[in-house]
Coordinates of C-alpha atoms in Angstrom, one line a residue:
Chain A
E1 CA 18.0 -0.6 -4.9
P2 CA 17.5 1.2 -1.5
E3 CA 17.4 -1.1 1.5
V4 CA 16.7 -0.9 5.2
T5 CA 19.8 -1.5 7.2
Q6 CA 20.2 -2.6 10.8
T7 CA 23.1 -2.6 13.3
P8 CA 24.5 -4.6 14.9
S9 CA 23.7 -7.9 13.3
H10 CA 24.1 -9.7 16.6
Q11 CA 24.0 -8.2 20.1
V12 CA 24.8 -10.2 23.3
T13 CA 24.0 -8.6 26.6
Q14 CA 23.5 -9.4 30.2
M15 CA 20.1 -9.5 31.8
G16 CA 19.2 -6.1 33.2
Q17 CA 21.4 -4.2 30.8
E18 CA 20.1 -1.6 28.4
V19 CA 20.4 -2.2 24.6
I20 CA 19.8 0.1 21.7
L21 CA 19.1 -1.4 18.3
R22 CA 19.7 0.8 15.3
C23 CA 18.0 1.0 12.0
V24 CA 18.5 3.2 8.9
P25 CA 15.2 3.2 7.0
I26 CA 14.9 3.8 3.3
S27 CA 15.5 7.5 2.9
N28 CA 12.2 8.9 1.6
H29 CA 10.0 6.7 3.8
L30 CA 7.7 8.2 6.3
Y31 CA 6.5 5.2 8.4
F32 CA 8.8 3.2 10.6
Y33 CA 8.2 -0.1 12.4
W34 CA 9.8 -2.6 14.8
Y35 CA 8.9 -6.3 14.8
R36 CA 10.4 -9.2 16.7
Q37 CA 10.6 -12.9 16.2
I38 CA 11.4 -15.3 19.0
L39 CA 13.2 -18.4 17.7
G40 CA 10.7 -20.8 16.1
Q41 CA 7.7 -18.4 16.6
K42 CA 5.8 -15.9 14.5
V43 CA 6.9 -12.4 13.5
E44 CA 5.2 -10.1 16.0
F45 CA 4.5 -6.4 15.6
L46 CA 5.9 -4.1 18.3
V47 CA 5.4 -0.5 17.3
S48 CA 4.9 1.9 14.4
F49 CA 6.1 5.5 14.3
Y50 CA 4.9 8.3 12.1
N51 CA 5.4 12.0 12.2
N52 CA 7.8 11.8 15.1
E53 CA 5.4 9.9 17.4
I54 CA 4.2 6.4 18.1
S55 CA 1.1 5.7 16.0
E56 CA 0.4 2.1 17.1
K57 CA 1.9 -0.3 19.6
S58 CA 1.3 -3.8 20.7
E59 CA 0.9 -5.3 24.2
I60 CA 4.5 -6.4 24.0
F61 CA 5.7 -2.8 23.7
D62 CA 5.6 -2.0 27.4
D63 CA 7.5 0.7 29.4
Q64 CA 10.7 -1.2 29.0
F65 CA 10.7 -0.3 25.3
S66 CA 11.1 3.1 23.6
V67 CA 11.7 4.3 20.1
E68 CA 13.3 7.4 18.8
R69 CA 14.2 9.0 15.5
P70 CA 17.2 11.1 16.7
D71 CA 18.1 12.5 13.4
G72 CA 16.8 12.4 9.8
S73 CA 18.2 8.9 9.1
N74 CA 18.3 6.7 12.2
F75 CA 15.4 4.9 13.9
T76 CA 16.2 3.2 17.2
L77 CA 14.7 0.7 19.6
K78 CA 15.8 0.9 23.2
I79 CA 15.2 -1.8 25.7
R80 CA 15.8 -0.4 29.2
S81 CA 16.4 -3.4 31.3
T82 CA 16.6 -6.6 29.2
K83 CA 15.1 -9.9 30.3
L84 CA 15.9 -13.4 29.1
E85 CA 12.6 -13.4 27.2
D86 CA 13.7 -10.4 25.1
S87 CA 16.0 -12.7 23.2
A88 CA 14.8 -12.7 19.6
M89 CA 15.4 -11.3 16.2
Y90 CA 14.4 -7.7 15.9
F91 CA 13.3 -6.4 12.5
C92 CA 13.0 -2.8 11.5
A93 CA 10.7 -1.9 8.5
S94 CA 9.8 1.3 6.7
L95 CA 7.1 2.4 4.3
Y96 CA 6.3 5.2 1.9
P97 CA 2.5 5.5 1.7
G98 CA 0.6 5.3 -1.6
S99 CA -1.8 2.9 -3.3
S100 CA 0.8 1.3 -5.5
T101 CA 3.7 1.5 -3.1
D102 CA 2.1 0.9 0.3
T103 CA 4.5 -1.7 1.2
Q104 CA 6.7 -2.3 4.3
Y105 CA 10.3 -3.1 3.5
F106 CA 12.2 -5.0 6.2
G107 CA 15.8 -4.9 7.3
P108 CA 17.9 -8.0 7.8
G109 CA 17.4 -8.0 11.6
T110 CA 19.4 -7.9 14.8
R111 CA 19.7 -11.0 16.8
L112 CA 19.5 -10.1 20.4
T113 CA 20.8 -12.7 22.9
V114 CA 20.2 -11.9 26.6
L115 CA 22.2 -14.0 29.0
Chain B
D1 CA -4.7 -12.9 15.2
A2 CA -4.0 -13.4 11.5
K3 CA -7.1 -13.2 9.3
T4 CA -5.7 -15.7 6.8
T5 CA -5.4 -19.5 6.7
Q6 CA -2.5 -21.2 4.9
P7 CA -1.3 -24.8 4.7
P8 CA 1.6 -25.3 7.0
S9 CA 3.9 -26.8 4.4
M10 CA 4.2 -27.7 0.7
D11 CA 6.8 -29.3 -1.5
C12 CA 7.5 -28.3 -5.1
A13 CA 9.9 -29.7 -7.7
E14 CA 12.6 -27.4 -8.9
G15 CA 11.6 -25.8 -12.2
R16 CA 7.9 -26.4 -11.7
A17 CA 5.3 -23.8 -10.7
A18 CA 4.7 -23.4 -7.0
N19 CA 1.0 -22.5 -6.2
L20 CA 0.5 -21.4 -2.6
P21 CA -3.1 -21.0 -1.5
C22 CA -4.5 -18.6 1.1
N23 CA -8.0 -18.3 2.5
H24 CA -9.1 -14.9 3.8
S25 CA -12.9 -15.3 3.9
T26 CA -13.4 -12.4 6.3
I27 CA -11.5 -9.9 4.2
S28 CA -13.0 -6.3 4.1
G29 CA -13.5 -4.3 1.0
N30 CA -10.7 -2.0 1.8
E31 CA -8.1 -4.7 2.7
Y32 CA -5.3 -5.6 0.4
V33 CA -3.7 -9.1 0.2
Y34 CA 0.0 -9.0 0.7
W35 CA 2.5 -11.8 0.3
Y36 CA 5.9 -11.9 2.0
R37 CA 8.5 -14.6 2.4
Q38 CA 11.1 -15.3 5.0
I39 CA 14.2 -17.2 4.1
H40 CA 15.7 -18.9 7.1
S41 CA 16.0 -16.1 9.8
Q42 CA 16.3 -13.2 7.4
G43 CA 14.0 -10.2 7.4
P44 CA 10.6 -10.8 5.6
Q45 CA 10.8 -10.0 2.0
Y46 CA 8.0 -8.3 0.1
I47 CA 6.8 -10.3 -2.9
I48 CA 3.5 -8.8 -4.2
H49 CA 0.2 -7.3 -3.2
G50 CA -3.2 -6.7 -4.7
L51 CA -6.7 -5.5 -4.0
K52 CA -9.0 -7.4 -6.4
N53 CA -7.3 -7.6 -9.8
N54 CA -4.6 -10.3 -10.5
E55 CA -1.1 -8.9 -10.3
T56 CA 2.2 -10.0 -11.7
N57 CA 5.7 -8.8 -11.1
E58 CA 9.2 -10.2 -11.7
M59 CA 9.0 -12.5 -8.7
A60 CA 5.5 -13.9 -8.8
S61 CA 1.8 -13.7 -9.8
L62 CA -1.1 -13.2 -7.5
I63 CA -4.5 -14.6 -8.4
I64 CA -7.4 -13.3 -6.3
T65 CA -10.8 -14.9 -6.6
E66 CA -13.7 -12.8 -7.7
D67 CA -15.3 -12.9 -4.2
R68 CA -11.9 -12.0 -2.8
K69 CA -12.2 -14.8 -0.2
S70 CA -9.0 -16.6 -1.3
S71 CA -5.9 -16.0 -3.3
T72 CA -3.0 -18.0 -4.8
L73 CA 0.6 -16.9 -5.1
I74 CA 2.3 -18.5 -8.1
L75 CA 6.1 -18.8 -8.4
P76 CA 6.2 -19.8 -12.1
H77 CA 9.6 -21.7 -12.1
A78 CA 10.6 -22.5 -8.5
T79 CA 14.3 -22.7 -7.7
L80 CA 16.0 -24.0 -4.6
R81 CA 16.5 -20.4 -3.5
D82 CA 12.7 -20.1 -3.3
T83 CA 12.7 -22.4 -0.3
A84 CA 11.2 -20.2 2.5
V85 CA 8.2 -19.5 4.7
Y86 CA 5.6 -17.7 2.7
Y87 CA 3.1 -15.4 4.5
C88 CA -0.2 -14.2 3.2
I89 CA -1.4 -11.1 5.1
V90 CA -4.5 -8.9 4.7
R91 CA -4.2 -5.2 5.6
V92 CA -5.9 -1.9 4.9
A93 CA -4.0 0.7 3.1
V94 CA -2.1 3.2 5.2
N95 CA -4.3 6.0 6.2
N96 CA -2.6 8.4 8.6
N97 CA -2.3 6.2 11.7
A98 CA -4.8 3.5 10.8
G99 CA -4.0 -0.1 9.7
N100 CA -0.2 0.2 9.5
M101 CA 0.9 -3.0 11.2
L102 CA 1.3 -6.4 9.5
T103 CA -0.1 -9.4 11.4
F104 CA 1.9 -12.5 10.5
G105 CA 0.5 -16.0 10.8
G106 CA 2.3 -19.2 10.6
G107 CA 2.7 -19.1 6.9
T108 CA 3.4 -21.9 4.5
R109 CA 6.9 -23.5 4.6
L110 CA 7.7 -24.2 0.9
M111 CA 10.4 -26.7 0.3
V112 CA 11.7 -26.7 -3.3
K113 CA 13.3 -30.1 -4.1
P114 CA 15.8 -30.9 -6.8

């Protein structure tokens, strides 16, 4: 069964450094998402991406964040200058639209630790 | 904010049915009910979704009341591996750029006990 994959599984970085989190969505999916979950808190939506542009974003997704689909398979989340409060699990998801299949499938996540 | 209300925790004996309730009294006519679960810190896992009819798949059954203001997820024979946080989410179908995001609440922490 096709899966969303994410790399790395764990990223440790110093405050102020740039990080890029990578995702490979399910191959025929058209919508792509990033969510995050700070330890002990709810899963929070960051951004959705469709047709090579951002379709929705939350207040969390400020100028420090950017997303890109550099080729036909990868979907990346870049944090330009990490802060301590960016430490969280980051989940990628993808979706193929349709009334019976309109479902987001999530990857296993990347644990980001900012020191 | 999440448009659903769920009990924060529930226990279930292994092998018995787990019935997880969800209230969504402000649901709109074009909103689906989705259920996901999250085992420990893994990515949320899709379980089932429905609009107004009851649904069943290999993982679970979804019972939606006639007025659509509440639903129940049923795991027919819970196992220890079903211990997880279960999220009930309402969302419109994808329509170009509208209604794509999932809004997670606190969910129900289901503990399946031997």
